[in-house]
Amino acid sequence: MKNMQSFFSHFHIYSIWKALIWTIVLSFLYNLVYLFTYSSQLSSRSVYAIQVVLSLLSSIGMYWICTKVWTSQKEKLDFGTLLRVLILQGIYILLVSALLIPLALVAIEQNQMWLMVFMQLVSVFFLIFMIPFQLVYYYALFMGKRSFQEIKTYIFGVFKAHYKVILNMYCAMLLFMMAIDTLSGGTLSLAGGFNVPVIVHSLLYVGNPMFSWMMSLFLAMAANLPLGQMFMILFFLFMIGFLYAYLELNFVAFIQEKCNAYGTKRTQAHR
């Protein structure tokens, strides 16, 4: 409870406003390409290829936005850093798209209850750890860690020292977003049931905060609905997306705080 109060009492706005604007802009561009791709007459393979490329590019954008939160200085993105960002995202894509979703579909098609339960449990693990692990990994890169041994040691050290508070904060934020999305029909909605593999898949590909707003805007324009009549709904969804972006960027800042606390403790221990 003390950690929860600490998190909510240290919300930032001034230090993250640039990152907040860039999050909205990059989300808009990502969603624009994503939605037009799915509405096109491209083959399913082409659509999937574009989806993968977008996901890889989004990881670079996400890392760049994180650096905007972590420093006011202009951060140089060298090739080695970007390569490691892409490697992690590629691993996530393989695990989710090539293993998690296909196995979950097999379990449903063959009505294998034990496999369904197993895939749900594995997916819950992914859901809880995927983003926190990614952010600590990014911060390790931000701190100049380059070898995978250094990165692994750093990540394990941070989680060993602060895994409870990091996961508690993330789960609280995730549950809040799921509750709002369930009421508003967002991408993390639980209205269709607690299908965790699908939620993880959505988080990987359309987990940016502005997707629900863009989807509604896209559908309204495709159906030739008067945008004036949709204004309140679109405004409401935009504000929800803005809130999500604000919370997520504060969580990014929270990760920096915990990583720095780990670094301080380790330095004192060496002394």
PDB file of C-alpha atoms in Angstrom:
ATOM      1  CA  MET A   1       0.000   0.000   0.000  1.00  0.00           C
ATOM      2  CA  LYS A   2       2.872   2.331   0.815  1.00  0.00           C
ATOM      3  CA  ASN A   3       4.415   1.668  -2.597  1.00  0.00           C
ATOM      4  CA  MET A   4       1.075   2.339  -4.285  1.00  0.00           C
ATOM      5  CA  GLN A   5       0.784   5.689  -2.520  1.00  0.00           C
ATOM      6  CA  SER A   6       4.378   6.484  -3.453  1.00  0.00           C
ATOM      7  CA  PHE A   7       3.670   5.752  -7.111  1.00  0.00           C
ATOM      8  CA  PHE A   8       0.510   7.842  -7.313  1.00  0.00           C
ATOM      9  CA  SER A   9       2.017  10.718  -5.326  1.00  0.00           C
ATOM     10  CA  HIS A  10       4.914  11.107  -7.760  1.00  0.00           C
ATOM     11  CA  PHE A  11       3.023  11.525 -11.012  1.00  0.00           C
ATOM     12  CA  HIS A  12       4.883  13.660 -13.509  1.00  0.00           C
ATOM     13  CA  ILE A  13       3.556  15.923 -16.220  1.00  0.00           C
ATOM     14  CA  TYR A  14       6.232  18.526 -16.900  1.00  0.00           C
ATOM     15  CA  SER A  15       9.051  16.006 -17.297  1.00  0.00           C
ATOM     16  CA  ILE A  16       7.071  13.744 -19.636  1.00  0.00           C
ATOM     17  CA  TRP A  17       5.101  16.189 -21.768  1.00  0.00           C
ATOM     18  CA  LYS A  18       7.405  15.828 -24.784  1.00  0.00           C
ATOM     19  CA  ALA A  19       7.243  12.051 -24.534  1.00  0.00           C
ATOM     20  CA  LEU A  20       3.464  12.302 -24.167  1.00  0.00           C
ATOM     21  CA  ILE A  21       3.111  14.299 -27.375  1.00  0.00           C
ATOM     22  CA  TRP A  22       5.415  11.958 -29.270  1.00  0.00           C
ATOM     23  CA  THR A  23       3.489   8.949 -27.958  1.00  0.00           C
ATOM     24  CA  ILE A  24       0.262  10.347 -29.394  1.00  0.00           C
ATOM     25  CA  VAL A  25       1.889  11.263 -32.719  1.00  0.00           C
ATOM     26  CA  LEU A  26       3.664   7.932 -33.209  1.00  0.00           C
ATOM     27  CA  SER A  27       0.586   5.991 -32.104  1.00  0.00           C
ATOM     28  CA  PHE A  28      -1.453   7.894 -34.687  1.00  0.00           C
ATOM     29  CA  LEU A  29       1.015   7.054 -37.467  1.00  0.00           C
ATOM     30  CA  TYR A  30       1.268   3.402 -36.426  1.00  0.00           C
ATOM     31  CA  ASN A  31      -2.500   2.984 -36.229  1.00  0.00           C
ATOM     32  CA  LEU A  32      -3.015   4.741 -39.545  1.00  0.00           C
ATOM     33  CA  VAL A  33      -0.764   2.287 -41.383  1.00  0.00           C
ATOM     34  CA  TYR A  34      -2.105  -0.675 -39.400  1.00  0.00           C
ATOM     35  CA  LEU A  35      -5.768   0.062 -40.094  1.00  0.00           C
ATOM     36  CA  PHE A  36      -5.270   0.870 -43.765  1.00  0.00           C
ATOM     37  CA  THR A  37      -3.291  -2.352 -44.155  1.00  0.00           C
ATOM     38  CA  TYR A  38      -6.131  -4.412 -42.716  1.00  0.00           C
ATOM     39  CA  SER A  39      -8.714  -2.649 -44.855  1.00  0.00           C
ATOM     40  CA  SER A  40      -6.706  -3.197 -48.040  1.00  0.00           C
ATOM     41  CA  GLN A  41      -6.972  -6.066 -50.508  1.00  0.00           C
ATOM     42  CA  LEU A  42      -3.553  -7.447 -49.640  1.00  0.00           C
ATOM     43  CA  SER A  43      -3.030 -11.148 -49.064  1.00  0.00           C
ATOM     44  CA  SER A  44      -2.996 -12.461 -45.514  1.00  0.00           C
ATOM     45  CA  ARG A  45       0.749 -13.095 -45.741  1.00  0.00           C
ATOM     46  CA  SER A  46       1.409  -9.528 -46.830  1.00  0.00           C
ATOM     47  CA  VAL A  47      -0.774  -8.192 -44.036  1.00  0.00           C
ATOM     48  CA  TYR A  48       1.051 -10.327 -41.483  1.00  0.00           C
ATOM     49  CA  ALA A  49       4.444  -9.236 -42.849  1.00  0.00           C
ATOM     50  CA  ILE A  50       3.457  -5.576 -42.537  1.00  0.00           C
ATOM     51  CA  GLN A  51       2.129  -6.258 -39.045  1.00  0.00           C
ATOM     52  CA  VAL A  52       5.477  -7.740 -38.004  1.00  0.00           C
ATOM     53  CA  VAL A  53       7.426  -4.851 -39.536  1.00  0.00           C
ATOM     54  CA  LEU A  54       5.176  -2.348 -37.765  1.00  0.00           C
ATOM     55  CA  SER A  55       5.678  -4.148 -34.471  1.00  0.00           C
ATOM     56  CA  LEU A  56       9.454  -4.074 -34.913  1.00  0.00           C
ATOM     57  CA  LEU A  57       9.404  -0.384 -35.797  1.00  0.00           C
ATOM     58  CA  SER A  58       7.118   0.341 -32.861  1.00  0.00           C
ATOM     59  CA  SER A  59       9.700  -1.149 -30.493  1.00  0.00           C
ATOM     60  CA  ILE A  60      12.242   1.404 -31.726  1.00  0.00           C
ATOM     61  CA  GLY A  61       9.675   4.146 -31.246  1.00  0.00           C
ATOM     62  CA  MET A  62       8.887   2.856 -27.775  1.00  0.00           C
ATOM     63  CA  TYR A  63      12.558   2.829 -26.786  1.00  0.00           C
ATOM     64  CA  TRP A  64      13.027   6.342 -28.144  1.00  0.00           C
ATOM     65  CA  ILE A  65      10.003   7.582 -26.189  1.00  0.00           C
ATOM     66  CA  CYS A  66      11.366   5.942 -23.040  1.00  0.00           C
ATOM     67  CA  THR A  67      14.623   7.853 -23.456  1.00  0.00           C
ATOM     68  CA  LYS A  68      12.567  11.055 -23.656  1.00  0.00           C
ATOM     69  CA  VAL A  69      11.207  10.235 -20.209  1.00  0.00           C
ATOM     70  CA  TRP A  70      14.551   9.193 -18.767  1.00  0.00           C
ATOM     71  CA  THR A  71      16.600  12.184 -19.892  1.00  0.00           C
ATOM     72  CA  SER A  72      16.044  15.723 -21.114  1.00  0.00           C
ATOM     73  CA  GLN A  73      19.161  15.433 -23.257  1.00  0.00           C
ATOM     74  CA  LYS A  74      19.043  14.320 -26.869  1.00  0.00           C
ATOM     75  CA  GLU A  75      19.759  10.610 -26.804  1.00  0.00           C
ATOM     76  CA  LYS A  76      21.734   9.131 -29.683  1.00  0.00           C
ATOM     77  CA  LEU A  77      20.371   5.826 -30.942  1.00  0.00           C
ATOM     78  CA  ASP A  78      23.345   3.817 -32.121  1.00  0.00           C
ATOM     79  CA  PHE A  79      23.079   0.706 -34.266  1.00  0.00           C
ATOM     80  CA  GLY A  80      24.002  -1.666 -31.441  1.00  0.00           C
ATOM     81  CA  THR A  81      21.215  -0.363 -29.229  1.00  0.00           C
ATOM     82  CA  LEU A  82      18.600  -0.508 -31.983  1.00  0.00           C
ATOM     83  CA  LEU A  83      19.677  -4.021 -32.901  1.00  0.00           C
ATOM     84  CA  ARG A  84      19.174  -5.210 -29.331  1.00  0.00           C
ATOM     85  CA  VAL A  85      15.785  -3.497 -29.178  1.00  0.00           C
ATOM     86  CA  LEU A  86      14.746  -5.300 -32.364  1.00  0.00           C
ATOM     87  CA  ILE A  87      16.072  -8.636 -31.092  1.00  0.00           C
ATOM     88  CA  LEU A  88      13.873  -8.513 -28.001  1.00  0.00           C
ATOM     89  CA  GLN A  89      10.833  -7.498 -30.035  1.00  0.00           C
ATOM     90  CA  GLY A  90      11.555 -10.263 -32.524  1.00  0.00           C
ATOM     91  CA  ILE A  91      11.673 -12.791 -29.687  1.00  0.00           C
ATOM     92  CA  TYR A  92       8.330 -11.505 -28.399  1.00  0.00           C
ATOM     93  CA  ILE A  93       6.800 -11.795 -31.873  1.00  0.00           C
ATOM     94  CA  LEU A  94       8.044 -15.367 -32.266  1.00  0.00           C
ATOM     95  CA  LEU A  95       6.847 -16.441 -28.833  1.00  0.00           C
ATOM     96  CA  VAL A  96       3.409 -14.875 -29.175  1.00  0.00           C
ATOM     97  CA  SER A  97       2.624 -15.308 -32.877  1.00  0.00           C
ATOM     98  CA  ALA A  98       4.436 -18.572 -33.588  1.00  0.00           C
ATOM     99  CA  LEU A  99       3.863 -20.413 -30.311  1.00  0.00           C
ATOM    100  CA  LEU A 100       1.315 -18.871 -27.968  1.00  0.00           C
ATOM    101  CA  ILE A 101      -1.528 -18.120 -30.393  1.00  0.00           C
ATOM    102  CA  PRO A 102      -1.187 -21.296 -32.547  1.00  0.00           C
ATOM    103  CA  LEU A 103      -1.097 -23.558 -29.482  1.00  0.00           C
ATOM    104  CA  ALA A 104      -4.071 -21.748 -27.972  1.00  0.00           C
ATOM    105  CA  LEU A 105      -6.012 -22.268 -31.216  1.00  0.00           C
ATOM    106  CA  VAL A 106      -5.067 -25.959 -31.298  1.00  0.00           C
ATOM    107  CA  ALA A 107      -6.305 -26.337 -27.725  1.00  0.00           C
ATOM    108  CA  ILE A 108      -9.660 -24.784 -28.647  1.00  0.00           C
ATOM    109  CA  GLU A 109     -10.086 -26.715 -31.912  1.00  0.00           C
ATOM    110  CA  GLN A 110      -9.266 -30.065 -30.314  1.00  0.00           C
ATOM    111  CA  ASN A 111     -11.099 -29.215 -27.099  1.00  0.00           C
ATOM    112  CA  GLN A 112      -8.056 -30.098 -25.011  1.00  0.00           C
ATOM    113  CA  MET A 113      -8.935 -28.680 -21.612  1.00  0.00           C
ATOM    114  CA  TRP A 114      -5.520 -29.307 -20.058  1.00  0.00           C
ATOM    115  CA  LEU A 115      -3.826 -27.502 -22.946  1.00  0.00           C
ATOM    116  CA  MET A 116      -6.282 -24.601 -22.693  1.00  0.00           C
ATOM    117  CA  VAL A 117      -5.523 -24.186 -18.996  1.00  0.00           C
ATOM    118  CA  PHE A 118      -1.791 -24.505 -19.607  1.00  0.00           C
ATOM    119  CA  MET A 119      -1.833 -21.878 -22.363  1.00  0.00           C
ATOM    120  CA  GLN A 120      -3.886 -19.553 -20.188  1.00  0.00           C
ATOM    121  CA  LEU A 121      -1.307 -19.853 -17.405  1.00  0.00           C
ATOM    122  CA  VAL A 122       1.608 -19.324 -19.787  1.00  0.00           C
ATOM    123  CA  SER A 123      -0.185 -16.325 -21.274  1.00  0.00           C
ATOM    124  CA  VAL A 124      -0.774 -14.834 -17.822  1.00  0.00           C
ATOM    125  CA  PHE A 125       2.969 -15.089 -17.209  1.00  0.00           C
ATOM    126  CA  PHE A 126       3.598 -13.273 -20.502  1.00  0.00           C
ATOM    127  CA  LEU A 127       0.969 -10.671 -19.691  1.00  0.00           C
ATOM    128  CA  ILE A 128       2.481  -9.851 -16.310  1.00  0.00           C
ATOM    129  CA  PHE A 129       6.171  -9.917 -17.197  1.00  0.00           C
ATOM    130  CA  MET A 130       6.379  -8.871 -20.855  1.00  0.00           C
ATOM    131  CA  ILE A 131       6.232  -5.077 -20.508  1.00  0.00           C
ATOM    132  CA  PRO A 132       8.095  -4.710 -17.168  1.00  0.00           C
ATOM    133  CA  PHE A 133      10.892  -6.935 -18.484  1.00  0.00           C
ATOM    134  CA  GLN A 134      11.009  -4.932 -21.706  1.00  0.00           C
ATOM    135  CA  LEU A 135      11.284  -1.618 -19.872  1.00  0.00           C
ATOM    136  CA  VAL A 136      14.061  -2.803 -17.553  1.00  0.00           C
ATOM    137  CA  TYR A 137      15.821  -4.249 -20.611  1.00  0.00           C
ATOM    138  CA  TYR A 138      15.511  -0.866 -22.321  1.00  0.00           C
ATOM    139  CA  TYR A 139      16.884   0.891 -19.266  1.00  0.00           C
ATOM    140  CA  ALA A 140      19.853  -1.463 -19.235  1.00  0.00           C
ATOM    141  CA  LEU A 141      20.546  -0.414 -22.832  1.00  0.00           C
ATOM    142  CA  PHE A 142      20.023   3.210 -21.852  1.00  0.00           C
ATOM    143  CA  MET A 143      22.647   2.777 -19.116  1.00  0.00           C
ATOM    144  CA  GLY A 144      25.164   1.545 -21.666  1.00  0.00           C
ATOM    145  CA  LYS A 145      24.911  -2.201 -21.097  1.00  0.00           C
ATOM    146  CA  ARG A 146      25.766  -3.900 -24.362  1.00  0.00           C
ATOM    147  CA  SER A 147      26.733  -7.525 -23.782  1.00  0.00           C
ATOM    148  CA  PHE A 148      23.826  -9.842 -23.125  1.00  0.00           C
ATOM    149  CA  GLN A 149      25.565 -11.072 -19.976  1.00  0.00           C
ATOM    150  CA  GLU A 150      25.649  -7.510 -18.621  1.00  0.00           C
ATOM    151  CA  ILE A 151      22.020  -6.962 -19.578  1.00  0.00           C
ATOM    152  CA  LYS A 152      20.912 -10.250 -18.019  1.00  0.00           C
ATOM    153  CA  THR A 153      22.775  -9.535 -14.785  1.00  0.00           C
ATOM    154  CA  TYR A 154      21.303  -6.041 -14.609  1.00  0.00           C
ATOM    155  CA  ILE A 155      17.726  -7.184 -15.254  1.00  0.00           C
ATOM    156  CA  PHE A 156      17.927 -10.009 -12.722  1.00  0.00           C
ATOM    157  CA  GLY A 157      19.414  -7.621 -10.176  1.00  0.00           C
ATOM    158  CA  VAL A 158      16.634  -5.057 -10.618  1.00  0.00           C
ATOM    159  CA  PHE A 159      13.881  -7.663 -10.421  1.00  0.00           C
ATOM    160  CA  LYS A 160      15.475  -9.364  -7.436  1.00  0.00           C
ATOM    161  CA  ALA A 161      15.519  -6.056  -5.579  1.00  0.00           C
ATOM    162  CA  HIS A 162      12.201  -4.584  -6.729  1.00  0.00           C
ATOM    163  CA  TYR A 163      10.098  -7.245  -8.460  1.00  0.00           C
ATOM    164  CA  LYS A 164       7.194  -6.949  -6.014  1.00  0.00           C
ATOM    165  CA  VAL A 165       6.649  -3.232  -6.354  1.00  0.00           C
ATOM    166  CA  ILE A 166       7.276  -3.226 -10.128  1.00  0.00           C
ATOM    167  CA  LEU A 167       4.836  -6.056 -10.806  1.00  0.00           C
ATOM    168  CA  ASN A 168       2.274  -4.711  -8.330  1.00  0.00           C
ATOM    169  CA  MET A 169       2.287  -1.314 -10.011  1.00  0.00           C
ATOM    170  CA  TYR A 170       2.098  -2.808 -13.476  1.00  0.00           C
ATOM    171  CA  CYS A 171      -0.700  -5.235 -12.618  1.00  0.00           C
ATOM    172  CA  ALA A 172      -2.710  -2.463 -10.954  1.00  0.00           C
ATOM    173  CA  MET A 173      -2.319  -0.274 -14.036  1.00  0.00           C
ATOM    174  CA  LEU A 174      -3.140  -3.165 -16.376  1.00  0.00           C
ATOM    175  CA  LEU A 175      -6.283  -4.126 -14.449  1.00  0.00           C
ATOM    176  CA  PHE A 176      -7.403  -0.503 -14.460  1.00  0.00           C
ATOM    177  CA  MET A 177      -6.970  -0.332 -18.241  1.00  0.00           C
ATOM    178  CA  MET A 178      -8.775  -3.637 -18.729  1.00  0.00           C
ATOM    179  CA  ALA A 179     -11.695  -2.383 -16.654  1.00  0.00           C
ATOM    180  CA  ILE A 180     -11.928   0.844 -18.672  1.00  0.00           C
ATOM    181  CA  ASP A 181     -11.548  -1.022 -21.982  1.00  0.00           C
ATOM    182  CA  THR A 182     -14.257  -3.486 -20.972  1.00  0.00           C
ATOM    183  CA  LEU A 183     -16.645  -0.601 -20.379  1.00  0.00           C
ATOM    184  CA  SER A 184     -15.611   1.297 -23.508  1.00  0.00           C
ATOM    185  CA  GLY A 185     -15.077  -1.662 -25.860  1.00  0.00           C
ATOM    186  CA  GLY A 186     -11.319  -1.174 -26.127  1.00  0.00           C
ATOM    187  CA  THR A 187      -8.638  -3.590 -27.286  1.00  0.00           C
ATOM    188  CA  LEU A 188      -8.081  -5.044 -23.801  1.00  0.00           C
ATOM    189  CA  SER A 189     -11.782  -5.606 -23.196  1.00  0.00           C
ATOM    190  CA  LEU A 190     -12.800  -8.645 -21.168  1.00  0.00           C
ATOM    191  CA  ALA A 191     -16.356  -8.575 -22.515  1.00  0.00           C
ATOM    192  CA  GLY A 192     -15.667 -11.659 -24.626  1.00  0.00           C
ATOM    193  CA  GLY A 193     -14.125 -13.566 -21.732  1.00  0.00           C
ATOM    194  CA  PHE A 194     -10.697 -13.749 -20.154  1.00  0.00           C
ATOM    195  CA  ASN A 195      -8.865 -15.045 -23.228  1.00  0.00           C
ATOM    196  CA  VAL A 196      -5.328 -14.247 -22.135  1.00  0.00           C
ATOM    197  CA  PRO A 197      -3.490 -15.311 -25.343  1.00  0.00           C
ATOM    198  CA  VAL A 198      -5.628 -12.865 -27.338  1.00  0.00           C
ATOM    199  CA  ILE A 199      -4.997 -10.116 -24.777  1.00  0.00           C
ATOM    200  CA  VAL A 200      -1.236 -10.698 -25.013  1.00  0.00           C
ATOM    201  CA  HIS A 201      -1.465 -10.642 -28.815  1.00  0.00           C
ATOM    202  CA  SER A 202      -3.411  -7.367 -28.686  1.00  0.00           C
ATOM    203  CA  LEU A 203      -0.896  -5.901 -26.266  1.00  0.00           C
ATOM    204  CA  LEU A 204       1.949  -6.799 -28.619  1.00  0.00           C
ATOM    205  CA  TYR A 205       0.448  -5.444 -31.839  1.00  0.00           C
ATOM    206  CA  VAL A 206      -2.211  -2.872 -30.929  1.00  0.00           C
ATOM    207  CA  GLY A 207      -1.283  -2.055 -27.358  1.00  0.00           C
ATOM    208  CA  ASN A 208      -0.587   1.607 -28.033  1.00  0.00           C
ATOM    209  CA  PRO A 209      -2.868   3.943 -26.053  1.00  0.00           C
ATOM    210  CA  MET A 210      -4.609   5.596 -29.019  1.00  0.00           C
ATOM    211  CA  PHE A 211      -5.724   2.484 -30.908  1.00  0.00           C
ATOM    212  CA  SER A 212      -9.347   2.401 -29.705  1.00  0.00           C
ATOM    213  CA  TRP A 213      -9.823   6.047 -30.664  1.00  0.00           C
ATOM    214  CA  MET A 214      -8.264   5.516 -34.084  1.00  0.00           C
ATOM    215  CA  MET A 215     -10.287   2.357 -34.688  1.00  0.00           C
ATOM    216  CA  SER A 216     -13.554   4.138 -33.892  1.00  0.00           C
ATOM    217  CA  LEU A 217     -12.594   7.108 -36.058  1.00  0.00           C
ATOM    218  CA  PHE A 218     -11.628   4.791 -38.918  1.00  0.00           C
ATOM    219  CA  LEU A 219     -14.879   2.812 -38.706  1.00  0.00           C
ATOM    220  CA  ALA A 220     -16.952   5.990 -38.515  1.00  0.00           C
ATOM    221  CA  MET A 221     -15.293   7.386 -41.628  1.00  0.00           C
ATOM    222  CA  ALA A 222     -15.556   4.062 -43.462  1.00  0.00           C
ATOM    223  CA  ALA A 223     -19.287   3.914 -42.719  1.00  0.00           C
ATOM    224  CA  ASN A 224     -19.747   7.580 -43.736  1.00  0.00           C
ATOM    225  CA  LEU A 225     -21.154   8.437 -40.330  1.00  0.00           C
ATOM    226  CA  PRO A 226     -21.382  12.139 -39.483  1.00  0.00           C
ATOM    227  CA  LEU A 227     -18.376  12.850 -37.292  1.00  0.00           C
ATOM    228  CA  GLY A 228     -20.397  15.526 -35.517  1.00  0.00           C
ATOM    229  CA  GLN A 229     -22.678  12.843 -34.098  1.00  0.00           C
ATOM    230  CA  MET A 230     -19.652  10.769 -33.113  1.00  0.00           C
ATOM    231  CA  PHE A 231     -17.813  13.694 -31.533  1.00  0.00           C
ATOM    232  CA  MET A 232     -18.558  12.851 -27.903  1.00  0.00           C
ATOM    233  CA  ILE A 233     -17.651   9.181 -28.348  1.00  0.00           C
ATOM    234  CA  LEU A 234     -14.442  10.014 -30.201  1.00  0.00           C
ATOM    235  CA  PHE A 235     -13.536  12.685 -27.662  1.00  0.00           C
ATOM    236  CA  PHE A 236     -14.187  10.240 -24.821  1.00  0.00           C
ATOM    237  CA  LEU A 237     -11.989   7.569 -26.429  1.00  0.00           C
ATOM    238  CA  PHE A 238      -9.264  10.113 -27.145  1.00  0.00           C
ATOM    239  CA  MET A 239      -9.227  11.193 -23.503  1.00  0.00           C
ATOM    240  CA  ILE A 240      -9.041   7.553 -22.406  1.00  0.00           C
ATOM    241  CA  GLY A 241      -6.070   7.067 -24.734  1.00  0.00           C
ATOM    242  CA  PHE A 242      -4.465  10.217 -23.360  1.00  0.00           C
ATOM    243  CA  LEU A 243      -4.954   8.897 -19.821  1.00  0.00           C
ATOM    244  CA  TYR A 244      -3.403   5.557 -20.780  1.00  0.00           C
ATOM    245  CA  ALA A 245      -0.390   7.293 -22.317  1.00  0.00           C
ATOM    246  CA  TYR A 246      -0.003   9.430 -19.205  1.00  0.00           C
ATOM    247  CA  LEU A 247      -0.120   6.408 -16.897  1.00  0.00           C
ATOM    248  CA  GLU A 248       2.235   4.360 -19.047  1.00  0.00           C
ATOM    249  CA  LEU A 249       4.838   7.108 -19.260  1.00  0.00           C
ATOM    250  CA  ASN A 250       4.689   7.583 -15.512  1.00  0.00           C
ATOM    251  CA  PHE A 251       5.288   3.860 -15.172  1.00  0.00           C
ATOM    252  CA  VAL A 252       8.319   4.276 -17.440  1.00  0.00           C
ATOM    253  CA  ALA A 253       9.577   6.985 -15.069  1.00  0.00           C
ATOM    254  CA  PHE A 254       8.820   4.666 -12.152  1.00  0.00           C
ATOM    255  CA  ILE A 255      11.008   1.979 -13.740  1.00  0.00           C
ATOM    256  CA  GLN A 256      13.861   4.476 -13.927  1.00  0.00           C
ATOM    257  CA  GLU A 257      13.427   5.279 -10.248  1.00  0.00           C
ATOM    258  CA  LYS A 258      13.614   1.613  -9.246  1.00  0.00           C
ATOM    259  CA  CYS A 259      16.542   0.887 -11.554  1.00  0.00           C
ATOM    260  CA  ASN A 260      18.439   3.838 -10.117  1.00  0.00           C
ATOM    261  CA  ALA A 261      17.625   2.657  -6.595  1.00  0.00           C
ATOM    262  CA  TYR A 262      19.084  -0.740  -7.478  1.00  0.00           C
ATOM    263  CA  GLY A 263      22.211   0.913  -8.882  1.00  0.00           C
ATOM    264  CA  THR A 264      22.634   3.002  -5.728  1.00  0.00           C
ATOM    265  CA  LYS A 265      22.274  -0.019  -3.450  1.00  0.00           C
ATOM    266  CA  ARG A 266      24.749  -2.012  -5.509  1.00  0.00           C
ATOM    267  CA  THR A 267      27.293   0.830  -5.384  1.00  0.00           C
ATOM    268  CA  GLN A 268      26.928   1.110  -1.617  1.00  0.00           C
ATOM    269  CA  ALA A 269      27.305  -2.655  -1.248  1.00  0.00           C
ATOM    270  CA  HIS A 270      30.564  -2.600  -3.220  1.00  0.00           C
ATOM    271  CA  ARG A 271      31.883   0.141  -0.971  1.00  0.00           C
TER     272      ARG A 271
END
